Short mmCIF file of C-alpha atoms and ligand atoms in Angstrom, two decimals:
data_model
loop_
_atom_site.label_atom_id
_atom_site.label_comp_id
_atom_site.label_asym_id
_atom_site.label_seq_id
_atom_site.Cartn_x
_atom_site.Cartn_y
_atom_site.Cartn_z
CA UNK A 1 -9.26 -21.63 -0.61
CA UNK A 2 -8.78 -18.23 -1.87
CA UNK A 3 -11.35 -15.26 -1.18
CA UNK A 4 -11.77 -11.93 -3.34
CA UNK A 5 -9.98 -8.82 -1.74
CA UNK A 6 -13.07 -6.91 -2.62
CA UNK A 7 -15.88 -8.48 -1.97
CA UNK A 8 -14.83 -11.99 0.27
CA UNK A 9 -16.32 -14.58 -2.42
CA UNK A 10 -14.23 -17.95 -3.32
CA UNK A 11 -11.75 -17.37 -6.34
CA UNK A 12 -9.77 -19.91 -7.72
CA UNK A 13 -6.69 -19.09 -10.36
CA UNK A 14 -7.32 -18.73 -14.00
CA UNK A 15 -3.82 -18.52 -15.18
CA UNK A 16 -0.08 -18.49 -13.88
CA UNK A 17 2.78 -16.39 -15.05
CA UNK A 18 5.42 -18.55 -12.80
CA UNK A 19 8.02 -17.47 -10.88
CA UNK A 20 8.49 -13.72 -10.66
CA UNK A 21 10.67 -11.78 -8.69
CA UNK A 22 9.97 -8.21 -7.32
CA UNK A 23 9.06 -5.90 -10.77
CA UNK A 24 11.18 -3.22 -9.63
CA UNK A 25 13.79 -4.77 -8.24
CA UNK A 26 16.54 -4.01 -9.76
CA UNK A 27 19.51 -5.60 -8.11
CA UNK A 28 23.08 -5.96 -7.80
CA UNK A 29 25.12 -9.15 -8.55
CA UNK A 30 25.66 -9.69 -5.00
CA UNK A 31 22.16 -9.50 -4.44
CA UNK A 32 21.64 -12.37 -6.71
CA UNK A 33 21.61 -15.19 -4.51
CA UNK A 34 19.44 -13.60 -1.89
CA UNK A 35 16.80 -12.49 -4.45
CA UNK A 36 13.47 -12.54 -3.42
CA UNK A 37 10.80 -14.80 -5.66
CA UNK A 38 6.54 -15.66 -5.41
CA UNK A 39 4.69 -17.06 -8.50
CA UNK A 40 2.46 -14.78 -10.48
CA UNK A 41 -1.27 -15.74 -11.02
CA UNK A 42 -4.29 -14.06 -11.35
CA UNK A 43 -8.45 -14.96 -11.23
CA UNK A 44 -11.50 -13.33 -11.92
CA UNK A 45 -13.96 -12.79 -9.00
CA UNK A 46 -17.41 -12.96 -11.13
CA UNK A 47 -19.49 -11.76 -8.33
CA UNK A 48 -17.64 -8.13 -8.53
CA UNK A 49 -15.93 -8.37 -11.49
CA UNK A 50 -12.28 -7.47 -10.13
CA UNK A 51 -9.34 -8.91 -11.69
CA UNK A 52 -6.65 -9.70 -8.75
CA UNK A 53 -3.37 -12.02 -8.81
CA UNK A 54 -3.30 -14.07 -6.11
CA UNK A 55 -0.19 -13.98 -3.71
CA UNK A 56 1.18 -10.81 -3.52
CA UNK A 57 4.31 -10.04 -2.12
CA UNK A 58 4.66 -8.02 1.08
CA UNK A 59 4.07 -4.37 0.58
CA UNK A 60 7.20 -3.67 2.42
CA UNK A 61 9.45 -5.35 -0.38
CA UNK A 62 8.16 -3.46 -2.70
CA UNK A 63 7.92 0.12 -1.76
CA UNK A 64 10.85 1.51 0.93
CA UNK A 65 13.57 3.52 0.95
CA UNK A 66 14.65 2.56 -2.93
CA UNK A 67 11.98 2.78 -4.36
CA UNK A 68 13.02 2.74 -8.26
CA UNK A 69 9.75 4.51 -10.09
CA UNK A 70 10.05 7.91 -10.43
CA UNK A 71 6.95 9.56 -12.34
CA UNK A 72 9.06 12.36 -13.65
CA UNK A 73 11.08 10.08 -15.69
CA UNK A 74 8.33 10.77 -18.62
CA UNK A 75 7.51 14.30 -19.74
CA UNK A 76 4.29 13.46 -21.17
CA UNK A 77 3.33 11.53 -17.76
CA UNK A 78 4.24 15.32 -16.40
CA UNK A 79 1.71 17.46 -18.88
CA UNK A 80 -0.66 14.66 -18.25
CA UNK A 81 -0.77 15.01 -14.49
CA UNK A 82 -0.79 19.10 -14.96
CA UNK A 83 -3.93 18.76 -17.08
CA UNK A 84 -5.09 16.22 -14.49
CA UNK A 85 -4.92 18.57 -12.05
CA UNK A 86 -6.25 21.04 -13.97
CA UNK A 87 -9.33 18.97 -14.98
CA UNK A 88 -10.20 18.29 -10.85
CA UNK A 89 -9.49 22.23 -10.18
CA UNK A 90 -11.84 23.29 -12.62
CA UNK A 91 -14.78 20.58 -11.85
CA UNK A 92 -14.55 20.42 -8.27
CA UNK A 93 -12.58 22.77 -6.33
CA UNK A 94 -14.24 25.75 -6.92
CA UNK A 95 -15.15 26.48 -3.14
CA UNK A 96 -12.66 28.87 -1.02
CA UNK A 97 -9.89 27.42 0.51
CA UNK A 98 -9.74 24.04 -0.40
CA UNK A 99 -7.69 20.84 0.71
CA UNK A 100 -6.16 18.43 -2.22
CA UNK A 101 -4.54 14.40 -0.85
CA UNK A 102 -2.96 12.82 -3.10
CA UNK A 103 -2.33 8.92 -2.49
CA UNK A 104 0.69 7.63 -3.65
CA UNK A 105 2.21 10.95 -4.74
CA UNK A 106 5.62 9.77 -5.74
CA UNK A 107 7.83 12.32 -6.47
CA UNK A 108 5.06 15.13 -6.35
CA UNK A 109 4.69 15.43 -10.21
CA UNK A 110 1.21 15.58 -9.53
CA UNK A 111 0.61 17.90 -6.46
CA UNK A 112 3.23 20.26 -7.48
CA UNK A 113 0.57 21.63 -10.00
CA UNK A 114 -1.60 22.73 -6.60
CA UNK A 115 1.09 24.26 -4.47
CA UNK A 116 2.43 26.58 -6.94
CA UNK A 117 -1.24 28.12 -6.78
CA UNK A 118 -0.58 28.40 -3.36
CA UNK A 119 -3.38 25.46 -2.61
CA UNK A 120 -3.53 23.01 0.81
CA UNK A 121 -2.18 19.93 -0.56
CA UNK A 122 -0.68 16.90 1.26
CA UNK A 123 0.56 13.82 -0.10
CA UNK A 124 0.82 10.61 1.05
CA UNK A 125 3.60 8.37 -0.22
CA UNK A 126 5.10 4.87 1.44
CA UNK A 127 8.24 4.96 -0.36
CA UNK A 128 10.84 7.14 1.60
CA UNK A 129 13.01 7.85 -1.28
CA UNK A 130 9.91 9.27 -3.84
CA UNK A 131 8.33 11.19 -1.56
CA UNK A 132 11.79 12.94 -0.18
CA UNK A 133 11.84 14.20 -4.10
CA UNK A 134 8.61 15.34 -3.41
CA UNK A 135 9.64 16.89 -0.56
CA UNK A 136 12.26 18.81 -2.91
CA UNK A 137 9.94 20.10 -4.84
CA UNK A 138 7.80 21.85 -2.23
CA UNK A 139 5.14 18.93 -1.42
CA UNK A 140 4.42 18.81 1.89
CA UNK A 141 3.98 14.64 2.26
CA UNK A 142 3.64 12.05 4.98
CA UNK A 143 5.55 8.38 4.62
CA UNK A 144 2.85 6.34 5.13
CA UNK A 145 0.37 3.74 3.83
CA UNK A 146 -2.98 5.02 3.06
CA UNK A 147 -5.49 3.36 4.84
CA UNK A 148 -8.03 4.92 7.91
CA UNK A 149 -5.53 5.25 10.44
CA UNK A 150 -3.77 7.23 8.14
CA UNK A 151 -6.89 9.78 6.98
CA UNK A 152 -8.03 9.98 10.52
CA UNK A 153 -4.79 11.27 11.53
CA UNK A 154 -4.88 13.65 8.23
CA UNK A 155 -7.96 15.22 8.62
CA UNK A 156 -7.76 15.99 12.65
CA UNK A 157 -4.70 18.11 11.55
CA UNK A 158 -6.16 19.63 8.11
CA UNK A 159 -10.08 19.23 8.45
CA UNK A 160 -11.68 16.72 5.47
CA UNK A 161 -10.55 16.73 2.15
CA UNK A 162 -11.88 18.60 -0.96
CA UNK A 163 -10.53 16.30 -3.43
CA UNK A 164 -8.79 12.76 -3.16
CA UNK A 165 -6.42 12.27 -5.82
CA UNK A 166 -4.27 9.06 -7.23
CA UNK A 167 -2.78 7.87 -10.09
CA UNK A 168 -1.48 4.29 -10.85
CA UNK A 169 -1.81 3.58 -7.16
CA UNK A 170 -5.26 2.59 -5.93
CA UNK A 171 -4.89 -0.76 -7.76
CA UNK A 172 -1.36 -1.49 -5.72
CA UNK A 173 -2.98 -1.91 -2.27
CA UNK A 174 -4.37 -4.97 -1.29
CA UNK A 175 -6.48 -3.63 1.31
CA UNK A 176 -9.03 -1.65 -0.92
CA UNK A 177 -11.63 -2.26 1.67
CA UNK A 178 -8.81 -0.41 3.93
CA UNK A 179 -8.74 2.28 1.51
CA UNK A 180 -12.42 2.90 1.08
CA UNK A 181 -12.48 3.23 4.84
CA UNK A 182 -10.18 5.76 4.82
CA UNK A 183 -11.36 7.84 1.95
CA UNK A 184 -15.24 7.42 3.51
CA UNK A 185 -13.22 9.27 6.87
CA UNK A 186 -11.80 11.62 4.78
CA UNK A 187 -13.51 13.13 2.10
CA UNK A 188 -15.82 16.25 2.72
CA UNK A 189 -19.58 16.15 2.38
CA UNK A 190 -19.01 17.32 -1.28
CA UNK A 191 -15.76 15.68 -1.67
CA UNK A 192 -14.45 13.76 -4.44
CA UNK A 193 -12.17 10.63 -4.57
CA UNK A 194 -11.18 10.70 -8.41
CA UNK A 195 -8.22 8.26 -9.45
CA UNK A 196 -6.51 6.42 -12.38
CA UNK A 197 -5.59 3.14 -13.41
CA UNK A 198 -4.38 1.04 -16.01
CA UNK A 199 -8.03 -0.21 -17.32
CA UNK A 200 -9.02 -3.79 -17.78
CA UNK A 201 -10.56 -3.53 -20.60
CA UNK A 202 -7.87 -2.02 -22.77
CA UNK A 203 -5.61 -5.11 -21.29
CA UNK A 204 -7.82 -7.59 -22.64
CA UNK A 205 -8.54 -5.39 -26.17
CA UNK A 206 -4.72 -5.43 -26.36
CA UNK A 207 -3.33 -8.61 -24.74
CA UNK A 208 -0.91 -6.25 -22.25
CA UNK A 209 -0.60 -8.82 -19.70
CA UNK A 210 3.10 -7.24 -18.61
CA UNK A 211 0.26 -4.72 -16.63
CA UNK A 212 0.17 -7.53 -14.30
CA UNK A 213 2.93 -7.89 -11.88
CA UNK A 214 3.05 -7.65 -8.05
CA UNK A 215 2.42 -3.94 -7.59
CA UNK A 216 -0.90 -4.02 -9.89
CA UNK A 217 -2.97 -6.49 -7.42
CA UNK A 218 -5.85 -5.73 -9.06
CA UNK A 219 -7.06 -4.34 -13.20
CA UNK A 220 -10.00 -2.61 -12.20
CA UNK A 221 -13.02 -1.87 -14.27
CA UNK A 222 -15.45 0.38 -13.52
CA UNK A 223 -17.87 -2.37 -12.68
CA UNK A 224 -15.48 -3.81 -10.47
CA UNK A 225 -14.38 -0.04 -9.14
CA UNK A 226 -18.45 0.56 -8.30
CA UNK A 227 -18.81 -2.80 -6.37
CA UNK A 228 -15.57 -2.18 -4.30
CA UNK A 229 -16.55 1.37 -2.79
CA UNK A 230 -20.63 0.78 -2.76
CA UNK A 231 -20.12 -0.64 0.56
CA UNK A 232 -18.36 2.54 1.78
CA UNK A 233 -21.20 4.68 0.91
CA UNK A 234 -19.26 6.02 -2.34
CA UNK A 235 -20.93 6.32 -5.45
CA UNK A 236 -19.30 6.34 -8.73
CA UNK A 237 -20.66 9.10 -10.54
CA UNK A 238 -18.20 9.41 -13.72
CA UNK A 239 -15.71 7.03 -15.32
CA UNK A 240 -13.18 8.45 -18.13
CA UNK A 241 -10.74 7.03 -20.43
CA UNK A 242 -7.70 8.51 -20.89
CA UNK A 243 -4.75 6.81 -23.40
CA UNK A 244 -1.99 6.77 -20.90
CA UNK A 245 -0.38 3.76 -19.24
CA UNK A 246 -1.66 1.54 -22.73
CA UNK A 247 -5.27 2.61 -22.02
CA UNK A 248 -6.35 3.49 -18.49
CA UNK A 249 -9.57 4.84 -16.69
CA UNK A 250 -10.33 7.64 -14.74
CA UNK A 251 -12.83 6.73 -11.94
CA UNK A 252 -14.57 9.86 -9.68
CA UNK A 253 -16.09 8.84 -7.05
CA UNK A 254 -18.21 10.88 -4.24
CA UNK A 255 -20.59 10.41 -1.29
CA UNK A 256 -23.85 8.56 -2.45
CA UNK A 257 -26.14 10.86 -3.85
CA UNK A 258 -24.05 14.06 -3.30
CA UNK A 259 -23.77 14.80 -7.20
CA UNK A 260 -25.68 13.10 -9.93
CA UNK A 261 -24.14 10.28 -11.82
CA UNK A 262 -22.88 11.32 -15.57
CA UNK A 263 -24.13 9.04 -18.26
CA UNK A 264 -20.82 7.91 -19.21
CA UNK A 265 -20.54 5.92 -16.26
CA UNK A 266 -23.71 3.60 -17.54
CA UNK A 267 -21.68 3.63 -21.00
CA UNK A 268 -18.58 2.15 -19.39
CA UNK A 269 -20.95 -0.62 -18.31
CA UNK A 270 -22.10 -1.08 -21.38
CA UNK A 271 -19.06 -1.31 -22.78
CA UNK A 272 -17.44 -3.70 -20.53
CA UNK A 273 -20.53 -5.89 -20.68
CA UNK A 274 -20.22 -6.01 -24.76
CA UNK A 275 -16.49 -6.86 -24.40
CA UNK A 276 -17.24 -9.80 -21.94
CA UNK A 277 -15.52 -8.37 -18.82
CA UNK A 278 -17.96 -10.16 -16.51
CA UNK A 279 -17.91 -13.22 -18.49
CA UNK A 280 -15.06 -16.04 -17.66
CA UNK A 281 -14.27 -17.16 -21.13
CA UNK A 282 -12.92 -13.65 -22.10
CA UNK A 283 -9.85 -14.56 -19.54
CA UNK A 284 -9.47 -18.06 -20.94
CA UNK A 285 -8.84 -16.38 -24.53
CA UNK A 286 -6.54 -13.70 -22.57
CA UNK A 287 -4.50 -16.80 -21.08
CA UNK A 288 -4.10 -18.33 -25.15
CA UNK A 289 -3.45 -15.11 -25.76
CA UNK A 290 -0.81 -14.37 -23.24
CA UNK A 291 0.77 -18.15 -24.45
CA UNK A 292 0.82 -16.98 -27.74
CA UNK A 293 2.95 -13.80 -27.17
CA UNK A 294 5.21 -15.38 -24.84
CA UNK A 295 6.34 -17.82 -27.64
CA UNK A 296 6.18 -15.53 -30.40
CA UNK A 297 8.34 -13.43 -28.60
CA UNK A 298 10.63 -15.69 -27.42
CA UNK A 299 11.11 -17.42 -30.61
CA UNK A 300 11.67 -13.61 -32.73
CA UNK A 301 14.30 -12.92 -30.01
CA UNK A 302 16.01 -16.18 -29.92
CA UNK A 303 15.83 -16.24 -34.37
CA UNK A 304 17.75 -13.00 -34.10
CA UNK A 305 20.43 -14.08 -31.76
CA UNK A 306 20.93 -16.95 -33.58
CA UNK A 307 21.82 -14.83 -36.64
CA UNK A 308 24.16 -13.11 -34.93
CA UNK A 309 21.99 -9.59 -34.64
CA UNK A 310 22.59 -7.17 -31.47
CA UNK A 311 19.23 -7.01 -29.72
CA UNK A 312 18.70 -4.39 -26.54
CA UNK A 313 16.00 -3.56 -24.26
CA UNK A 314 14.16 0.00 -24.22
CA UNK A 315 12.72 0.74 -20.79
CA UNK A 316 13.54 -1.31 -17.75
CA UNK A 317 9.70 -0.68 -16.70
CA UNK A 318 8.35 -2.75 -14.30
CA UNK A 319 6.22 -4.54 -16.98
CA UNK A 320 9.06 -5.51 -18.65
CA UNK A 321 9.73 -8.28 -15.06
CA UNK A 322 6.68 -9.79 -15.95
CA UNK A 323 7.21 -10.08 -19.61
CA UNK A 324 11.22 -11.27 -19.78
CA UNK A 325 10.72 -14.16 -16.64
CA UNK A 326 7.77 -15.42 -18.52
CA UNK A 327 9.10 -15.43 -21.89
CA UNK A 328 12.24 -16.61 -20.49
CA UNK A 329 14.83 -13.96 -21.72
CA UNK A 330 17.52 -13.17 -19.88
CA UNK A 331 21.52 -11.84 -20.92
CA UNK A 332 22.49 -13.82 -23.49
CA UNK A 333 18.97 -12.69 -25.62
CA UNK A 334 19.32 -9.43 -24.49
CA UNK A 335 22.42 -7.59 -23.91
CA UNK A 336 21.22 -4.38 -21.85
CA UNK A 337 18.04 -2.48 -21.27
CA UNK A 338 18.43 1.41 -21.70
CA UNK A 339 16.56 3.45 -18.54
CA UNK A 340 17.11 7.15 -18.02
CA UNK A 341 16.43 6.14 -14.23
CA UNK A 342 19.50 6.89 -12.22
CA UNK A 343 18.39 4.44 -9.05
CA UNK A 344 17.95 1.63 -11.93
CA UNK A 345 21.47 2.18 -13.85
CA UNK A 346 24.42 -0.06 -13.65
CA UNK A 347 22.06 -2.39 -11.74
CA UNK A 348 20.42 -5.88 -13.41
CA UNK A 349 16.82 -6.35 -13.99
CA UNK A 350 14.89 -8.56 -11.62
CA UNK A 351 14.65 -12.24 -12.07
CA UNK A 352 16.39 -12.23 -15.25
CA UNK A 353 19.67 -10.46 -14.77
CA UNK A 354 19.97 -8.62 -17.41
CA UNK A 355 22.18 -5.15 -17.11
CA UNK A 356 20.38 -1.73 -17.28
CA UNK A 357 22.19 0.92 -18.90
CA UNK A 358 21.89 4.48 -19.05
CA UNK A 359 20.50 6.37 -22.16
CA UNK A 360 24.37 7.10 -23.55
CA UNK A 361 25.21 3.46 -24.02
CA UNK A 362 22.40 3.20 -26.10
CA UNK A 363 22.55 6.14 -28.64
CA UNK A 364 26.16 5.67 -28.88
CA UNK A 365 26.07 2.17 -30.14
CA UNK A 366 22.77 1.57 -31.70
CA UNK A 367 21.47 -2.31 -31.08
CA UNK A 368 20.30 -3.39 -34.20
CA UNK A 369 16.75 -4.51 -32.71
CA UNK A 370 15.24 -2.64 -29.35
CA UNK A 371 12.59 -4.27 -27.73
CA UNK A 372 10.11 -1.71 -26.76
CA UNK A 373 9.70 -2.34 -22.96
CA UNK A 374 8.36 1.18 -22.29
CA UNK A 375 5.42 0.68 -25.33
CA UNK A 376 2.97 2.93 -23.69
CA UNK A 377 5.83 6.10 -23.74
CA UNK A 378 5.96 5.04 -27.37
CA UNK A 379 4.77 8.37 -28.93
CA UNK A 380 7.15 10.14 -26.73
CA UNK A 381 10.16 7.36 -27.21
CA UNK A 382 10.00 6.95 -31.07
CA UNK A 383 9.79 10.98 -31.43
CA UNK A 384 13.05 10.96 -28.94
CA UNK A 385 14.42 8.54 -31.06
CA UNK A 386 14.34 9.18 -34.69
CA UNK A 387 17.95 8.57 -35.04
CA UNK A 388 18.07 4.90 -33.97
CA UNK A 389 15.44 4.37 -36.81
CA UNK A 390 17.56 6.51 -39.28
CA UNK A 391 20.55 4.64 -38.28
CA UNK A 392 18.58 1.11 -39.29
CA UNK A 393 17.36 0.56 -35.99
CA UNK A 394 14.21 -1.55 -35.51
CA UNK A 395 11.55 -1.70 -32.87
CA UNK A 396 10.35 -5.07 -31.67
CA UNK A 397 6.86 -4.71 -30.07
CA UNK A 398 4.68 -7.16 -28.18
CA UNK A 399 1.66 -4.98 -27.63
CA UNK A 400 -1.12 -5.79 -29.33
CA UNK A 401 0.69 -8.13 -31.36
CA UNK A 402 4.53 -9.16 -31.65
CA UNK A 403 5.59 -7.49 -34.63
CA UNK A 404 9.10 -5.90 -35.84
CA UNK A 405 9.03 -2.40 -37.43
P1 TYD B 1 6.52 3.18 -16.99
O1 TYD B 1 6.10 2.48 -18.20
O2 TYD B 1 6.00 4.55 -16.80
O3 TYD B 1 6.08 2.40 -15.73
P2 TYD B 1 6.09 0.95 -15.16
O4 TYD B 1 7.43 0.85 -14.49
O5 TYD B 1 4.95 1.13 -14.27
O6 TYD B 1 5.87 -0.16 -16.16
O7 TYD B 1 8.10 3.23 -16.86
C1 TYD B 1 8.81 3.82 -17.86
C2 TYD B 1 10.26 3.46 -17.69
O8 TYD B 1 10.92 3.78 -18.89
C3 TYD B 1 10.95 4.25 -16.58
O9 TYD B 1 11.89 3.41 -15.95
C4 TYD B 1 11.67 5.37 -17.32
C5 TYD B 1 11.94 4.75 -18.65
N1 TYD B 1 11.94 5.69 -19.76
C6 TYD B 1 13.14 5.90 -20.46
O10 TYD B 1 14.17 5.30 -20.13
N2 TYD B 1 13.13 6.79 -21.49
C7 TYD B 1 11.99 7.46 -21.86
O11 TYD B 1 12.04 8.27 -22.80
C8 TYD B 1 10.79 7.24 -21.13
C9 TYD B 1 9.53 7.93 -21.53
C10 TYD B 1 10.80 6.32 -20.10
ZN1 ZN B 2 -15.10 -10.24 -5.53
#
């Protein structure tokens, strides 16, 4: 029997993605034989609403040393995390000397915004290789896991935090209850733990099921993102969309009672409730739904290569892992994926095998179809990219809808 991460309950799987290897991966063909595989499926927990897949790899494979994601790799993600960081300033550090954590700071895109106006920051970041970039850049960090061990030893050196910061990372760690623990320890009386996330209900609006892979162990809601840190004596007191990452939400969260609770967080309710978030047949549509990509997909790309046409990959995100092993694509559908990531160059995408090239082999030899891996940079990509269109490139997209354009 399974049990909910959050909240302990019986959960049984809804659907199955198959046989997945790590999303970012990325090996080398003599790697190939050795590689590492679990299968992919998720289920709803209806007593707390959180969306979780159910065997998830050990941390430790996925984020070490070579750690492949590298948030500077998108200028937009960049502005976004320096108005970010802007918006918490403004709101909620406003007292003198304050302290700023950041969870999962990567390669300090996001802190760097604090310590150039000379504020306490500290980041926390598992994955040597990121947070050494971070280092770079001025961020002081520690290579851990966050989790209470981890605050307690934080806050006896710096005193309690002002602000709690993440981005993309709160839904990779399995032990949430671990994380609400340590954020409880952490936080100052008028602290606040505000962090954002790929949002469930813009997956289900748009059928993006490649958000689900082994990092993403849970798509939180804010439903489900109340329930998990009630417990802990945290209240969620605002919840706000923002477009990036194909729809996410920004969840704040403080001590109970310590500020009032906005009135968009009772809208986000509403709105999840009218979309059928807490309701089990919404994720039996999702799994048709998810069916009927994979083979429309699949059956575009295969009816291309059969006519002889060039077809490339844009973005070797780690989406893309979930997407090509369930759809079945490998080299011979797709000849390379383009990635300005140097860690993920000249190396072959997880699973599938397929060769990742940088962003030269690409513009110099225009595919004639690019599958848009990277669909929620597209604003950013397509501007970036004007010439592959003039040059009679086309985009194939899966999200919401396979389509060609
Ligand atoms: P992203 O979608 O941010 O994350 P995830 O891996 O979580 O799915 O990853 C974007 C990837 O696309 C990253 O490997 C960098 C790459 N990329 C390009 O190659 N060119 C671009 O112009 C942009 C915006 C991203
Ligand atoms: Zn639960």
């Amino acid at each position: 029997m399974l049990n909910c991460r959050v909240c302990g309950a019986a959960i049984k799987p809804l659907m199955s993605f198959g046989r997945m290897p790590i999303a970012n991966g990325f090996l080398t063909p003599s790697q190939f034989s050795e590689e590492y595989f679990y299968e992919l499926a998720i289920a709803f927990c209806e007593p707390c609403g959180t969306l979780q897949i159910v065997d998830q790899p050990d941390p430790g494979k996925m984020f070490h040393e070579e750690y492949a994601f590298f948030t500077r790799t998108s200028k937009r993600m960049v502005a976004h995390f320096a108005s970010y960081a802007e918006w918490a300033l403004s709101r909620f550090l406003t007292r003198p000397d304050p302290f700023v954590v950041e969870i999962g700071c990567n390669d300090g895109a996001m802190l760097e915004n604090f310590s150039r106006r000379g504020i306490r920051q500290l980041g926390v970041e598992p994955s040597a290789n990121v947070a050494a970039e971070a280092e770079r850049h001025g961020i002081r960090t520690v290579v851990a896991f966050f989790n209470l061990e981890t605050a307690r030893k934080i806050r006896d050196r710096n005193g309690p935090a002002d602000a709690i910061l993440a981005a993309n990372v709160i839904c990779h760690i399995p032990d949430i209850n671990g994380v609400a623990r340590g954020v409880a320890h952490l936080l100052a009386d008028k602290g606040v733990f505000i962090f954002e996330e790929p949002y469930l209900g813009a997956m289900i609006h748009k059928g993006s099921y490649d958000q689900i892979y082994d990092e993403h162990v849970f798509i939180f809601s804010a439903q489900s993102v109340k329930n998990a840190f009630r417990p802990h004596g945290l209240e969620l007191i605002n919840a706000l969309p923002q477009t990036t990452h194909g729809g996410s939400m920004r969840y704040v969260l403080a001590r109970q009672g310590a500020y009032p609770v906005s009135e968009e967080v009772e809208r986000a309710f509403a709105n999840e409730r009218e979309q059928g978030l807490t309701r089990a047949e919404t994720y039996e549509a999702f799994r048709v739904r998810c069916e009927r990509s994979r083979d429309e997909l699949a059956g575009l790309i295969r009816g291309l290569r059969r006519d002889g046409r060039r077809v490339a990959g844009y973005g070797a995100t780690s989406k893309s892992a979930t997407v090509l092993n369930y759809c079945g694509l490998g080299p011979r559908d797709i000849e390379f994926i383009t990635d300005t990531t140097p860690i993920k160059q000249n190396k072959f995408t997880p699973g599938t095998h397929i060769p990742v090239r940088d962003h030269d082999t690409f513009a110099k030899d225009y595919p004639e179809y690019a599958v848009l891996f990277a669909w929620n940079h597209e604003a950013e990509i397509l501007e970036k990219e004007a010439g592959f269109a003039l040059a009679g490139g086309k985009w194939v997209k899966y999200v919401p809808d396979v389509s060609i354009s």
